[in-house]
JSON list of C-alpha atoms in Angstrom, two decimals:
[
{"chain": "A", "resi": 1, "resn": "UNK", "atom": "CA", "xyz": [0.00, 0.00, 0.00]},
{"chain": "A", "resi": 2, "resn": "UNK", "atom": "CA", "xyz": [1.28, 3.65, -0.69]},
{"chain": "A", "resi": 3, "resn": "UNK", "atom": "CA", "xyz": [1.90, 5.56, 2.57]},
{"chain": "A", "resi": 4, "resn": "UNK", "atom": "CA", "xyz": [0.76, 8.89, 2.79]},
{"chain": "A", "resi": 5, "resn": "UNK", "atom": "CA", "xyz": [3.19, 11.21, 5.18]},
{"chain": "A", "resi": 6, "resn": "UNK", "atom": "CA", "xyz": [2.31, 14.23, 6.36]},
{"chain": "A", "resi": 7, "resn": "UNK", "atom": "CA", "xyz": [3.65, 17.02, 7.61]},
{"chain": "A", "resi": 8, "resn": "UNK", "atom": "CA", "xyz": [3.55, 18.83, 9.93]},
{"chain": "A", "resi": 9, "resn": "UNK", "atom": "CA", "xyz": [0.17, 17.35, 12.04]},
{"chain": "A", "resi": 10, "resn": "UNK", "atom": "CA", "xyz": [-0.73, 20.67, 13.19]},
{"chain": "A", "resi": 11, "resn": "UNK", "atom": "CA", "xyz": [0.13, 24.28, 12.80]},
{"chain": "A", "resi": 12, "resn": "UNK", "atom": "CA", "xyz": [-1.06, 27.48, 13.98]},
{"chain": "A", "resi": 13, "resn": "UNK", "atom": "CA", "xyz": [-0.73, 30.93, 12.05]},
{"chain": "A", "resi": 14, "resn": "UNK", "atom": "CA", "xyz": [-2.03, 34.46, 12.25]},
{"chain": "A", "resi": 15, "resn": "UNK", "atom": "CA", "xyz": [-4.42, 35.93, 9.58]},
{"chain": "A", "resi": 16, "resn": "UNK", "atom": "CA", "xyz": [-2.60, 36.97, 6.74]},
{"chain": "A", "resi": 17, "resn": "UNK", "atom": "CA", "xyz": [0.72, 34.95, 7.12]},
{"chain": "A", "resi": 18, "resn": "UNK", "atom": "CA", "xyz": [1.40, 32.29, 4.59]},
{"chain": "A", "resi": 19, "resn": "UNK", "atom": "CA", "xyz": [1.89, 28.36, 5.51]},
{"chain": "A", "resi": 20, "resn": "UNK", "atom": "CA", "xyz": [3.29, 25.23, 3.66]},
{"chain": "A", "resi": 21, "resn": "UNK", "atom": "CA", "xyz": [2.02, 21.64, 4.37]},
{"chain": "A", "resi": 22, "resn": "UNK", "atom": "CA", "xyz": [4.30, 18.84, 3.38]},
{"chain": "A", "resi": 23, "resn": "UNK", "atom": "CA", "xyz": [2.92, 15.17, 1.71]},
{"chain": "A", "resi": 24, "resn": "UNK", "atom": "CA", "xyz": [5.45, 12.62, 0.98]},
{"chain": "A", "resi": 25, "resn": "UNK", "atom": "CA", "xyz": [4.34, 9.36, -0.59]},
{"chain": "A", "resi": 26, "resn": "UNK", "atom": "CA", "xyz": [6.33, 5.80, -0.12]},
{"chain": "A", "resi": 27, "resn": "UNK", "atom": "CA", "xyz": [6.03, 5.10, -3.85]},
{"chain": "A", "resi": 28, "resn": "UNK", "atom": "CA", "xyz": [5.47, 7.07, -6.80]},
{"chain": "A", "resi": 29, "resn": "UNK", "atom": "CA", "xyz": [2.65, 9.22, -8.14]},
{"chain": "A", "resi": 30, "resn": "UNK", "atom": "CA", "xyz": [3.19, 9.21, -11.51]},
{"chain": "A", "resi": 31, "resn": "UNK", "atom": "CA", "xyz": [0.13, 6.59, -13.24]},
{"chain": "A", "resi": 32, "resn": "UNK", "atom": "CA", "xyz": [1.21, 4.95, -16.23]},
{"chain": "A", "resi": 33, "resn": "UNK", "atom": "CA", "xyz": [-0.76, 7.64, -18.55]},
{"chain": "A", "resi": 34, "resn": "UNK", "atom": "CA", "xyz": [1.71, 9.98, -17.39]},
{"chain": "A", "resi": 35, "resn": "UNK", "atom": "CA", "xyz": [-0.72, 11.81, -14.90]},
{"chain": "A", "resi": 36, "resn": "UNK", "atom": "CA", "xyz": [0.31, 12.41, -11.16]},
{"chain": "A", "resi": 37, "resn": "UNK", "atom": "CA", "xyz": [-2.97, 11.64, -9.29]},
{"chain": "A", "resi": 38, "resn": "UNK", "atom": "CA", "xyz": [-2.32, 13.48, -5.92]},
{"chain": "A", "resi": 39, "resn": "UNK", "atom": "CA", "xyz": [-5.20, 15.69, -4.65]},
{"chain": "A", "resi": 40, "resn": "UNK", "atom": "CA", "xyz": [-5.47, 18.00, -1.65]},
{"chain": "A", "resi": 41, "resn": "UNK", "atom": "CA", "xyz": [-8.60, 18.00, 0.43]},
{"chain": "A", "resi": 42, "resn": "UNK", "atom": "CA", "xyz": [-9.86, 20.62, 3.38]},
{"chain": "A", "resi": 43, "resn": "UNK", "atom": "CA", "xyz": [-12.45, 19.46, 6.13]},
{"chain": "A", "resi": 44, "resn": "UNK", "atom": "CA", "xyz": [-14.01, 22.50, 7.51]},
{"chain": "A", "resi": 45, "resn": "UNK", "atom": "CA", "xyz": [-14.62, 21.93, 11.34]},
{"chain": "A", "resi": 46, "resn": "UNK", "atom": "CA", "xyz": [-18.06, 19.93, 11.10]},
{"chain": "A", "resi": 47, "resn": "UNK", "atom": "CA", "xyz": [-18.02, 19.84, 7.55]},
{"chain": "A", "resi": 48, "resn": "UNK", "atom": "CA", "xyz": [-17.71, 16.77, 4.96]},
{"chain": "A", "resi": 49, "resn": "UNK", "atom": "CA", "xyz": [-14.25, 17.37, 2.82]},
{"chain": "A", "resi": 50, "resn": "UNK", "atom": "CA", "xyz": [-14.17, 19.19, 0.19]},
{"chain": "A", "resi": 51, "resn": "UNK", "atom": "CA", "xyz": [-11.07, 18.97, -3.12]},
{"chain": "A", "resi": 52, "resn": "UNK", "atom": "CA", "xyz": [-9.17, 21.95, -2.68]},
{"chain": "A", "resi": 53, "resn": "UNK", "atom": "CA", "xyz": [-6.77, 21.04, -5.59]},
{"chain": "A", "resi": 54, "resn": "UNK", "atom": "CA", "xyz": [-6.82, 17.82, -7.83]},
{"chain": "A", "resi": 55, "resn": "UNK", "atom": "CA", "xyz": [-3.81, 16.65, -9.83]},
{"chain": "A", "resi": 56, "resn": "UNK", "atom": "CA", "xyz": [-1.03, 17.96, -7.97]},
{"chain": "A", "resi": 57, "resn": "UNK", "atom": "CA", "xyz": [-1.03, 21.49, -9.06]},
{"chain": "A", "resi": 58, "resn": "UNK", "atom": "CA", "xyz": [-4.77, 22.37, -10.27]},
{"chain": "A", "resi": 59, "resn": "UNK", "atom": "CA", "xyz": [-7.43, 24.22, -8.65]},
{"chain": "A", "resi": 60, "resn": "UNK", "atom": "CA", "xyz": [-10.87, 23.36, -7.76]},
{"chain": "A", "resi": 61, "resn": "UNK", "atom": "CA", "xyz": [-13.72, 25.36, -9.06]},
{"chain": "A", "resi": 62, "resn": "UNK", "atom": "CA", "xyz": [-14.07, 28.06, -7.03]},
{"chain": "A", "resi": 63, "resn": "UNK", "atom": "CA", "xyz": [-11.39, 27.63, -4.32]},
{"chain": "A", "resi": 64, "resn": "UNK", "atom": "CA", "xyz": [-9.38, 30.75, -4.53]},
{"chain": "A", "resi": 65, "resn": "UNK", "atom": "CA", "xyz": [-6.35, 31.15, -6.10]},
{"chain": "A", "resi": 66, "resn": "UNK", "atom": "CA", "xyz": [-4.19, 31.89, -2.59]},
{"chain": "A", "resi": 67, "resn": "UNK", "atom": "CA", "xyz": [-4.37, 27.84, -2.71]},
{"chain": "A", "resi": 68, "resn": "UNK", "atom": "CA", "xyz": [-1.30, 26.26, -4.72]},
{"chain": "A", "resi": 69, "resn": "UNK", "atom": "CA", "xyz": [0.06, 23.13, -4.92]},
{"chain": "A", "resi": 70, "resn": "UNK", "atom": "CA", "xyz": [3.61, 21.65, -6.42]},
{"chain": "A", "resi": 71, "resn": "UNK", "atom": "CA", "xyz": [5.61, 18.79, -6.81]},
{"chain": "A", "resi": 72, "resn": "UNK", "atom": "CA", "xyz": [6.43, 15.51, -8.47]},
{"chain": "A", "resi": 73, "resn": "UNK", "atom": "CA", "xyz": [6.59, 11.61, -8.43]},
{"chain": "A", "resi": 74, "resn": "UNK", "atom": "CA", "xyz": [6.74, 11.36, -4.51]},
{"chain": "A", "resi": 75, "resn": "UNK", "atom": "CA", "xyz": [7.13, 15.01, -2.57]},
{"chain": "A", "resi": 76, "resn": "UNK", "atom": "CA", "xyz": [4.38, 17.48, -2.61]},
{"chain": "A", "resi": 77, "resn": "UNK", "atom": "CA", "xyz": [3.51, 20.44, -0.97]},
{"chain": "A", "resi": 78, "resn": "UNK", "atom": "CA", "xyz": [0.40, 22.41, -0.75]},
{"chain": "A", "resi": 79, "resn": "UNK", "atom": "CA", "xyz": [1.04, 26.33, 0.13]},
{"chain": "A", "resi": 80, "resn": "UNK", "atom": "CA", "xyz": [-1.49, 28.49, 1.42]},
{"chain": "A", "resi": 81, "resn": "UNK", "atom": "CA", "xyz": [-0.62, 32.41, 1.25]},
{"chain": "A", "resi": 82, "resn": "UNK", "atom": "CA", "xyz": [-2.21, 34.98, 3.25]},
{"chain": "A", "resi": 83, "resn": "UNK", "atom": "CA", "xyz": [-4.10, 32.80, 5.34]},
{"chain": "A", "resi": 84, "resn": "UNK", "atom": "CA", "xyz": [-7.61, 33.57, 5.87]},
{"chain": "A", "resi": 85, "resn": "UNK", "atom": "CA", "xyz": [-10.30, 32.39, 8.98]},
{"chain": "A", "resi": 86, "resn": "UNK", "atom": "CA", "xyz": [-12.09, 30.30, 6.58]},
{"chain": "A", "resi": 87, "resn": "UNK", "atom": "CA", "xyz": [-8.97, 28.62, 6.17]},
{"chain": "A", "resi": 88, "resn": "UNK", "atom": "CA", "xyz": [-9.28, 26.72, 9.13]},
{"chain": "A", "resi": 89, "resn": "UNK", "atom": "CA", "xyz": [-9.87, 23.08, 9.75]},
{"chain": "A", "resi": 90, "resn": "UNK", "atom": "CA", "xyz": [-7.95, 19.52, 8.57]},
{"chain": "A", "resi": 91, "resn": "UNK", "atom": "CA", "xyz": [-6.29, 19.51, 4.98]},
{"chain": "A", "resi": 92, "resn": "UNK", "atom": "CA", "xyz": [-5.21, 16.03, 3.37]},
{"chain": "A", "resi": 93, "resn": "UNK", "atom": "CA", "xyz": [-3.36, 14.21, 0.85]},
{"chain": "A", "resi": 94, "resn": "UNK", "atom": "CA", "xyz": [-4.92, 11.81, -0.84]},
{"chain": "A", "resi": 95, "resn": "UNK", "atom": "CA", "xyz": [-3.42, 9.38, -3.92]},
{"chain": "A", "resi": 96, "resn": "UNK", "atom": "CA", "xyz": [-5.65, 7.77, -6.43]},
{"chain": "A", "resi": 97, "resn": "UNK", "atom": "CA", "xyz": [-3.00, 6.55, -8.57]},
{"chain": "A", "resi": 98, "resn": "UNK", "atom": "CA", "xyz": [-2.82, 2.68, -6.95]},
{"chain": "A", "resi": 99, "resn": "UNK", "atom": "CA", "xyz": [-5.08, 0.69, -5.21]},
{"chain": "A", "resi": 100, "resn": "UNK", "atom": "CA", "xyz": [-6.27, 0.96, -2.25]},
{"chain": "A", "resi": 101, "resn": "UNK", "atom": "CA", "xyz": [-6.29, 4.28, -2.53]},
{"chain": "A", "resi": 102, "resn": "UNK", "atom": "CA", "xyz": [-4.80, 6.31, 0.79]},
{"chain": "A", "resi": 103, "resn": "UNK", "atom": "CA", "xyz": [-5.18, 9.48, 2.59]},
{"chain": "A", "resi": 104, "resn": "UNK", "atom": "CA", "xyz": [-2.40, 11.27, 4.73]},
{"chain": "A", "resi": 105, "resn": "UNK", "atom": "CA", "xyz": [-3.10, 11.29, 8.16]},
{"chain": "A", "resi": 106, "resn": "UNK", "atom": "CA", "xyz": [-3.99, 15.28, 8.17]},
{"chain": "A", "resi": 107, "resn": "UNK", "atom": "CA", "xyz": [-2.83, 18.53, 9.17]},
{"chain": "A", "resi": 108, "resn": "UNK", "atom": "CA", "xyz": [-4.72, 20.83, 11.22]},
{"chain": "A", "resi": 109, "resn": "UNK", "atom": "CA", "xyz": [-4.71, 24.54, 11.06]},
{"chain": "A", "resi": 110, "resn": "UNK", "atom": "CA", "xyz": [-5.41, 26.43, 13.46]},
{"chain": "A", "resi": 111, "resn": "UNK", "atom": "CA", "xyz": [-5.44, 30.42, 13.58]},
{"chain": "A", "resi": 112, "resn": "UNK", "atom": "CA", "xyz": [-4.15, 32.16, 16.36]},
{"chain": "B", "resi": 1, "resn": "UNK", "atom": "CA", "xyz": [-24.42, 21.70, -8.74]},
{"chain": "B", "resi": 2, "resn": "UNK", "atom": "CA", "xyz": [-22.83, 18.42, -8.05]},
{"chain": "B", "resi": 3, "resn": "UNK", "atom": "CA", "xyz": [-25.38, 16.81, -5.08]},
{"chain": "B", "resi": 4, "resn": "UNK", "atom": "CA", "xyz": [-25.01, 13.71, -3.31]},
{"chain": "B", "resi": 5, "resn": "UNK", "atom": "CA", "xyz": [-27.39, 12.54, -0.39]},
{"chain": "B", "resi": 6, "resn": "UNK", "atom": "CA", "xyz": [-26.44, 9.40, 1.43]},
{"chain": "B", "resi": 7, "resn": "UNK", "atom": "CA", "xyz": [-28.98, 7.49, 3.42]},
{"chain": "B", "resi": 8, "resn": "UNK", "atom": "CA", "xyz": [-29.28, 4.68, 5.60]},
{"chain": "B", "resi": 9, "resn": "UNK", "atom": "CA", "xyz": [-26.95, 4.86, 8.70]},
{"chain": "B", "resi": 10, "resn": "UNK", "atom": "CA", "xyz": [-27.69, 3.90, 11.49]},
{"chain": "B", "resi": 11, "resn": "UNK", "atom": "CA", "xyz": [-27.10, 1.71, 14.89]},
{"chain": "B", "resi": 12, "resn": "UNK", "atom": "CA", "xyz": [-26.47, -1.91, 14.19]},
{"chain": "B", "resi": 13, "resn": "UNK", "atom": "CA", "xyz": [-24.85, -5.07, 15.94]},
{"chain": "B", "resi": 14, "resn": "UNK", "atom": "CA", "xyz": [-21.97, -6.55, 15.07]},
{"chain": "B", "resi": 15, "resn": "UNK", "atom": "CA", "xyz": [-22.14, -9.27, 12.45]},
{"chain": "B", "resi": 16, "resn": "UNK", "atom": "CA", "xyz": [-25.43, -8.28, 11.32]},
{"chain": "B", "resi": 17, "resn": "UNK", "atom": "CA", "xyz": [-25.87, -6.08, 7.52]},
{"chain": "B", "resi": 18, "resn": "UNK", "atom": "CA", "xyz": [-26.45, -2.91, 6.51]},
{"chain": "B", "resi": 19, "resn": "UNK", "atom": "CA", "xyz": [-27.46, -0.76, 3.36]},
{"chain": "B", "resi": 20, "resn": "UNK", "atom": "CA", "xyz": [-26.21, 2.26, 2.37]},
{"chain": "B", "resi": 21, "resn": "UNK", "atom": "CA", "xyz": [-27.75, 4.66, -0.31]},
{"chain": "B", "resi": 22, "resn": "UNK", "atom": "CA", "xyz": [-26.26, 7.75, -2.05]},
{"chain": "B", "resi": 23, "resn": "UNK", "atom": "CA", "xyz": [-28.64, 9.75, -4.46]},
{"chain": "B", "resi": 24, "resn": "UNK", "atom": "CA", "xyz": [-27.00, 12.55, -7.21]},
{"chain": "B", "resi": 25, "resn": "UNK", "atom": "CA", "xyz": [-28.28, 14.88, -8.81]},
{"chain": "B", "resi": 26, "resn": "UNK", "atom": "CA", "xyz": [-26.52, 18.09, -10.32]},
{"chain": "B", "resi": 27, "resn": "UNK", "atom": "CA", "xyz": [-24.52, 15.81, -13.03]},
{"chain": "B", "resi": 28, "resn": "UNK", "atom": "CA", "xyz": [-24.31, 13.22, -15.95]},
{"chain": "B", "resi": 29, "resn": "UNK", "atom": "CA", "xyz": [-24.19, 10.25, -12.93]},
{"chain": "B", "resi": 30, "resn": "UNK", "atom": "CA", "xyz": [-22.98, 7.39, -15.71]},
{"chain": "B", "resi": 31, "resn": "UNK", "atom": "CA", "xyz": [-20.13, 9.57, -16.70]},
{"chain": "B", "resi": 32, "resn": "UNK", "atom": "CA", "xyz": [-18.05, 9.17, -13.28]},
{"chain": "B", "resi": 33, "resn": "UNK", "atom": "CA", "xyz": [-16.43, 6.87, -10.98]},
{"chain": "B", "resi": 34, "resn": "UNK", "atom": "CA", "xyz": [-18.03, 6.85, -7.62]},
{"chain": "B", "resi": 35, "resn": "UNK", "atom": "CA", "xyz": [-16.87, 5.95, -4.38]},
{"chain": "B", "resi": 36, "resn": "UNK", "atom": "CA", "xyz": [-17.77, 5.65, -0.79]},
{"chain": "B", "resi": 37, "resn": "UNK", "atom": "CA", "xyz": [-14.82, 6.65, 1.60]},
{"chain": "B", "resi": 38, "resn": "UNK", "atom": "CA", "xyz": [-15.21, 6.58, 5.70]},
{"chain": "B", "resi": 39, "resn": "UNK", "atom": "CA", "xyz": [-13.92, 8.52, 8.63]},
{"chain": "B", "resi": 40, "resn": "UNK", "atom": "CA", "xyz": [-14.12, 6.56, 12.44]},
{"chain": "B", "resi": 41, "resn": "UNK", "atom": "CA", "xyz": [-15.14, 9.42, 15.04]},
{"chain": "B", "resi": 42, "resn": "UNK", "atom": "CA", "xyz": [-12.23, 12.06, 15.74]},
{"chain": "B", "resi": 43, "resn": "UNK", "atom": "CA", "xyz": [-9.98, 9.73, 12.69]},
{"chain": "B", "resi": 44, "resn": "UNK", "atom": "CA", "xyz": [-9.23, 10.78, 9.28]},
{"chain": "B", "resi": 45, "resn": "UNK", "atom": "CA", "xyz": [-10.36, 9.52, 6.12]},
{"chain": "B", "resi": 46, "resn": "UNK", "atom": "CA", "xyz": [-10.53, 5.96, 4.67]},
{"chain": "B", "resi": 47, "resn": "UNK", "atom": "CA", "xyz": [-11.08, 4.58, 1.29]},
{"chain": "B", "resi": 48, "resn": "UNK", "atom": "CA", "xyz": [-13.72, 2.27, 1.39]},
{"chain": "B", "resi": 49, "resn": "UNK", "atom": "CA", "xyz": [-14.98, 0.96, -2.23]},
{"chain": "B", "resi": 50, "resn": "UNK", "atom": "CA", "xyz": [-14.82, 2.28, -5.86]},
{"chain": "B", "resi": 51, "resn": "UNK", "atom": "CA", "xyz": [-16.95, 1.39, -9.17]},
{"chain": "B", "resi": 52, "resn": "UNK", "atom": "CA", "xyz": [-16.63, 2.31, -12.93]},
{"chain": "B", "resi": 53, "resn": "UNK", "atom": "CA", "xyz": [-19.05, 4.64, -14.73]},
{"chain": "B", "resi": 54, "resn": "UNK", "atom": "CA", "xyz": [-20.83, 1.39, -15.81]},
{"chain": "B", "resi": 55, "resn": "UNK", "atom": "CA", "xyz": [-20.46, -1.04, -12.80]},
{"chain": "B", "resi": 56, "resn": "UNK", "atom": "CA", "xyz": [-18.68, -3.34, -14.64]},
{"chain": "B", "resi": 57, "resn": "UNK", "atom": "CA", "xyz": [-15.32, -3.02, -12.53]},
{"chain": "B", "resi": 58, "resn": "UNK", "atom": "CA", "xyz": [-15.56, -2.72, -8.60]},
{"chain": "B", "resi": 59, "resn": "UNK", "atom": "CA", "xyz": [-12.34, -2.28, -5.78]},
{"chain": "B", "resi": 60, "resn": "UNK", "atom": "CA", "xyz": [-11.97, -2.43, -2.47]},
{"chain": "B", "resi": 61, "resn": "UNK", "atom": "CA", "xyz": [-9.49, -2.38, 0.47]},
{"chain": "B", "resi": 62, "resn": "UNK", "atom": "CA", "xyz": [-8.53, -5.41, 2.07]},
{"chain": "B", "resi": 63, "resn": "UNK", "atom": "CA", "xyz": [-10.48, -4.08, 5.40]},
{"chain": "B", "resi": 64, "resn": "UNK", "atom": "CA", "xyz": [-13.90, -4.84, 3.76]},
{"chain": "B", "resi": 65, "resn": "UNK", "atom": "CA", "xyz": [-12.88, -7.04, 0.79]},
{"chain": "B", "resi": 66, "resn": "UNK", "atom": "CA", "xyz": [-15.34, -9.77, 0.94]},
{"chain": "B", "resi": 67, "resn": "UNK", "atom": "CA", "xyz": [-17.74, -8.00, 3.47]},
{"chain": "B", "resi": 68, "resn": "UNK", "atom": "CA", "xyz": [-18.96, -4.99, 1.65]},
{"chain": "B", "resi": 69, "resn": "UNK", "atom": "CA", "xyz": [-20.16, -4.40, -1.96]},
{"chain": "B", "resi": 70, "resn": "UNK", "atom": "CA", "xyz": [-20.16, -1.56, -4.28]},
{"chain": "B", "resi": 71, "resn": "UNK", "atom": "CA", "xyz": [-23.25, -1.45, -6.55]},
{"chain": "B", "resi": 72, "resn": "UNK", "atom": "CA", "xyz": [-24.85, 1.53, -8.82]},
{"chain": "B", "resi": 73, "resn": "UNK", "atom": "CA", "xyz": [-28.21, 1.92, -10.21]},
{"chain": "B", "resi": 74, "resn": "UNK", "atom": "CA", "xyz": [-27.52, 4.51, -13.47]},
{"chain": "B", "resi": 75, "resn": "UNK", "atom": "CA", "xyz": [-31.34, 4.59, -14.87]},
{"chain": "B", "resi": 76, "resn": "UNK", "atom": "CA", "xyz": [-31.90, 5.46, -10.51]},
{"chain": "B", "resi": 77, "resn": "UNK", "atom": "CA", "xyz": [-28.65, 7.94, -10.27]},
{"chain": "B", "resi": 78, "resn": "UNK", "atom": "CA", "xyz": [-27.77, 6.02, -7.05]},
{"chain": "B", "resi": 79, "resn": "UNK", "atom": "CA", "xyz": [-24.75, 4.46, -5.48]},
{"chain": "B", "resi": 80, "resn": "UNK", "atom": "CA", "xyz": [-25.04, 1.57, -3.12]},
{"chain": "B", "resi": 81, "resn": "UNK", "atom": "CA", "xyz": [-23.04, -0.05, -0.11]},
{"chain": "B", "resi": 82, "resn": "UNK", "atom": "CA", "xyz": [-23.94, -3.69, 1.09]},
{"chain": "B", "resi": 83, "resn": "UNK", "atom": "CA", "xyz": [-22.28, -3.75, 4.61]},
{"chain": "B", "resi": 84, "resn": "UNK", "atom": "CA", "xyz": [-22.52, -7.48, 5.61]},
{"chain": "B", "resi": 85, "resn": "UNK", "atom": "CA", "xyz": [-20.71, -9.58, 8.84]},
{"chain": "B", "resi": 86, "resn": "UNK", "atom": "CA", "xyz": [-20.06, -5.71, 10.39]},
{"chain": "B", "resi": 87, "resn": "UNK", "atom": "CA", "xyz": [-17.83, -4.95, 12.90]},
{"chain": "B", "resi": 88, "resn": "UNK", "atom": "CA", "xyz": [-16.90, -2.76, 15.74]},
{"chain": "B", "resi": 89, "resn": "UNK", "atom": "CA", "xyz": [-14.28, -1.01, 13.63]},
{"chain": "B", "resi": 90, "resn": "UNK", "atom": "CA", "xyz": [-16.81, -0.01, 10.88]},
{"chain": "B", "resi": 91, "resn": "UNK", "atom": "CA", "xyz": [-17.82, 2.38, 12.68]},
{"chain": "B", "resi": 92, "resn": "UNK", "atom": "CA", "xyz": [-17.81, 5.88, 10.87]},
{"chain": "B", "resi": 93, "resn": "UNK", "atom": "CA", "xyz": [-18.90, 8.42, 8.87]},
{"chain": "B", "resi": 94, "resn": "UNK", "atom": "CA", "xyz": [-19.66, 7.30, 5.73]},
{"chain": "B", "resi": 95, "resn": "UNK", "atom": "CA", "xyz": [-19.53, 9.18, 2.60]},
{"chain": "B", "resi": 96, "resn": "UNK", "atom": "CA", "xyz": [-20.15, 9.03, -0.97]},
{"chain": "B", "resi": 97, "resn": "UNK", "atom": "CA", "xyz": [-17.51, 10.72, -3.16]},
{"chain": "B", "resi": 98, "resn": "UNK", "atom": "CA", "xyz": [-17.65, 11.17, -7.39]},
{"chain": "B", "resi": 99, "resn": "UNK", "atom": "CA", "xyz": [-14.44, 10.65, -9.11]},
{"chain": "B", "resi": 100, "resn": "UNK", "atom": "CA", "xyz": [-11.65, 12.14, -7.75]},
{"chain": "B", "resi": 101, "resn": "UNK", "atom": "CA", "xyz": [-12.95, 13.73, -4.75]},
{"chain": "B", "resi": 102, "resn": "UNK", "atom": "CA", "xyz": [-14.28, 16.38, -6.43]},
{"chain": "B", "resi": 103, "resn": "UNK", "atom": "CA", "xyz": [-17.95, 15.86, -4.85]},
{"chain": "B", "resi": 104, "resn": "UNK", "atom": "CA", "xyz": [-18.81, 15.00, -1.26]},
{"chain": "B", "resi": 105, "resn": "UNK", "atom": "CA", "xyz": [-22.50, 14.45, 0.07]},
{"chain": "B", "resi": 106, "resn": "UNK", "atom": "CA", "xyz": [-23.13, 15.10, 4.19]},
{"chain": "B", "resi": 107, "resn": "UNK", "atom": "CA", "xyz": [-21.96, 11.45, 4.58]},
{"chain": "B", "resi": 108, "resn": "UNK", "atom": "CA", "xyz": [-24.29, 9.24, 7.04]},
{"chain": "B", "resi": 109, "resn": "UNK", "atom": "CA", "xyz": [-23.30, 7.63, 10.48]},
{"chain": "B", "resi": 110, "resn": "UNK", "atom": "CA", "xyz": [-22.62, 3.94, 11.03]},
{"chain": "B", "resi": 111, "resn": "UNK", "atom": "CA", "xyz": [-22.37, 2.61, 14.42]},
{"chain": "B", "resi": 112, "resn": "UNK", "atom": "CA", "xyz": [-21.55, -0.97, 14.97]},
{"chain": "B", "resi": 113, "resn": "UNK", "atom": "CA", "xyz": [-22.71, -2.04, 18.55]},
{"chain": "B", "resi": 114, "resn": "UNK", "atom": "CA", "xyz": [-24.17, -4.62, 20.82]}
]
């Protein structure tokens, strides 16, 4: 099974700051069509998750654009700049590349 | 708007069956994987069973292999989960997801308890 390592589990920033979570994967991304299947996901406190960014690097519709993610094959990050109250709650990593399919075990943000 | 509505949570004992029901509405339902995925109270998220657009091509974990079954109804735009010889560990939230996470409905509790 692909593990799924996040980092760091929790983090707390101020309104405005930016923030970097960290998603490394025990085998590579990269499906045999050439596509990197690596998603990032937000759960709002109380809230079912919701695909912040699909594909490594693209946006979903309508999540603002302070949302980015990067990287390749088996190290990915997803940066959040000026960090807004909204922004709070769980993000993961998730891989649908190879079965089973796996989640990272979360980061929560908190704002101070 | 991309709409899913699960139904059919609830308590149940262990070893005994369950159904689970996701309606959509808000897209083209036969053009999309679906999936159900599961999160145990205060836990994160679990991958629980996936199907093709047309059913013919199901997955699951190794955790329910052999206990749980993925069905879809296309004419019906609904997603199915056939829970059978539960457990104490299936306890969760359980959602329905389309493709690649890009739809989530409110997701409906299981609890699995004598």
């Amino acid at each position: 099974d692909v593990v799924m390592t996040q980092t760091p589990p929790s983090l707390s920033v101020a309104i405005g700051q930016s923030v970097s979570i960290s998603c490394k994967s025990s085998q590579s991304l990269v499906y045999s069509d050439g596509k990197t299947y690596l998603h990032w996901l937000l759960q709002s406190p109380g809230r079912s998750p919701k695909r912040l960014i699909y594909q490594v690097s693209n946006l979903g519709s309508g999540v603002p654009d302070r949302f980015s993610g990067t990287g390749s094959q088996k190290d990915f990050t997803l940066k959040i700049s000026r960090v807004e109250a909204e922004d709070l709650g769980v993000y993961y990593c998730a891989q649908t590349t190879h079965f089973p399919l796996t989640f990272g075990s979360g980061t929560k943000l908190e704002i101070k | 708007e991309v709409q899913l509505v699960e139904t059919g949570g609830g308590l149940v004992q262990p070893g005994r069956s369950l159904k689970l029901s996701c309606v959509a509405s808000g897209f083209t339902f036969n053009n999309y994987w679906m999936s159900w995925t599961r999160q145990a109270p205060g836990k994160g998220l679990e991958w629980v069973a996936s199907i093709t657009n047309s059913g013919g091509s199901t997955y699951y974990p190794d955790s329910v292999k052999g206990r749980f079954t993925i069905s879809r109804d296309n004419a019906q735009n609904t997603l199915y989960l056939q829970m059978n010889s539960l457990r104490s560990e299936d306890t969760a939230t359980y959602y329905c997801t389309r493709g690649y996470y890009d739809g989530w409905g409110q997701g409906t509790l299981v609890t699995v308890s004598s």
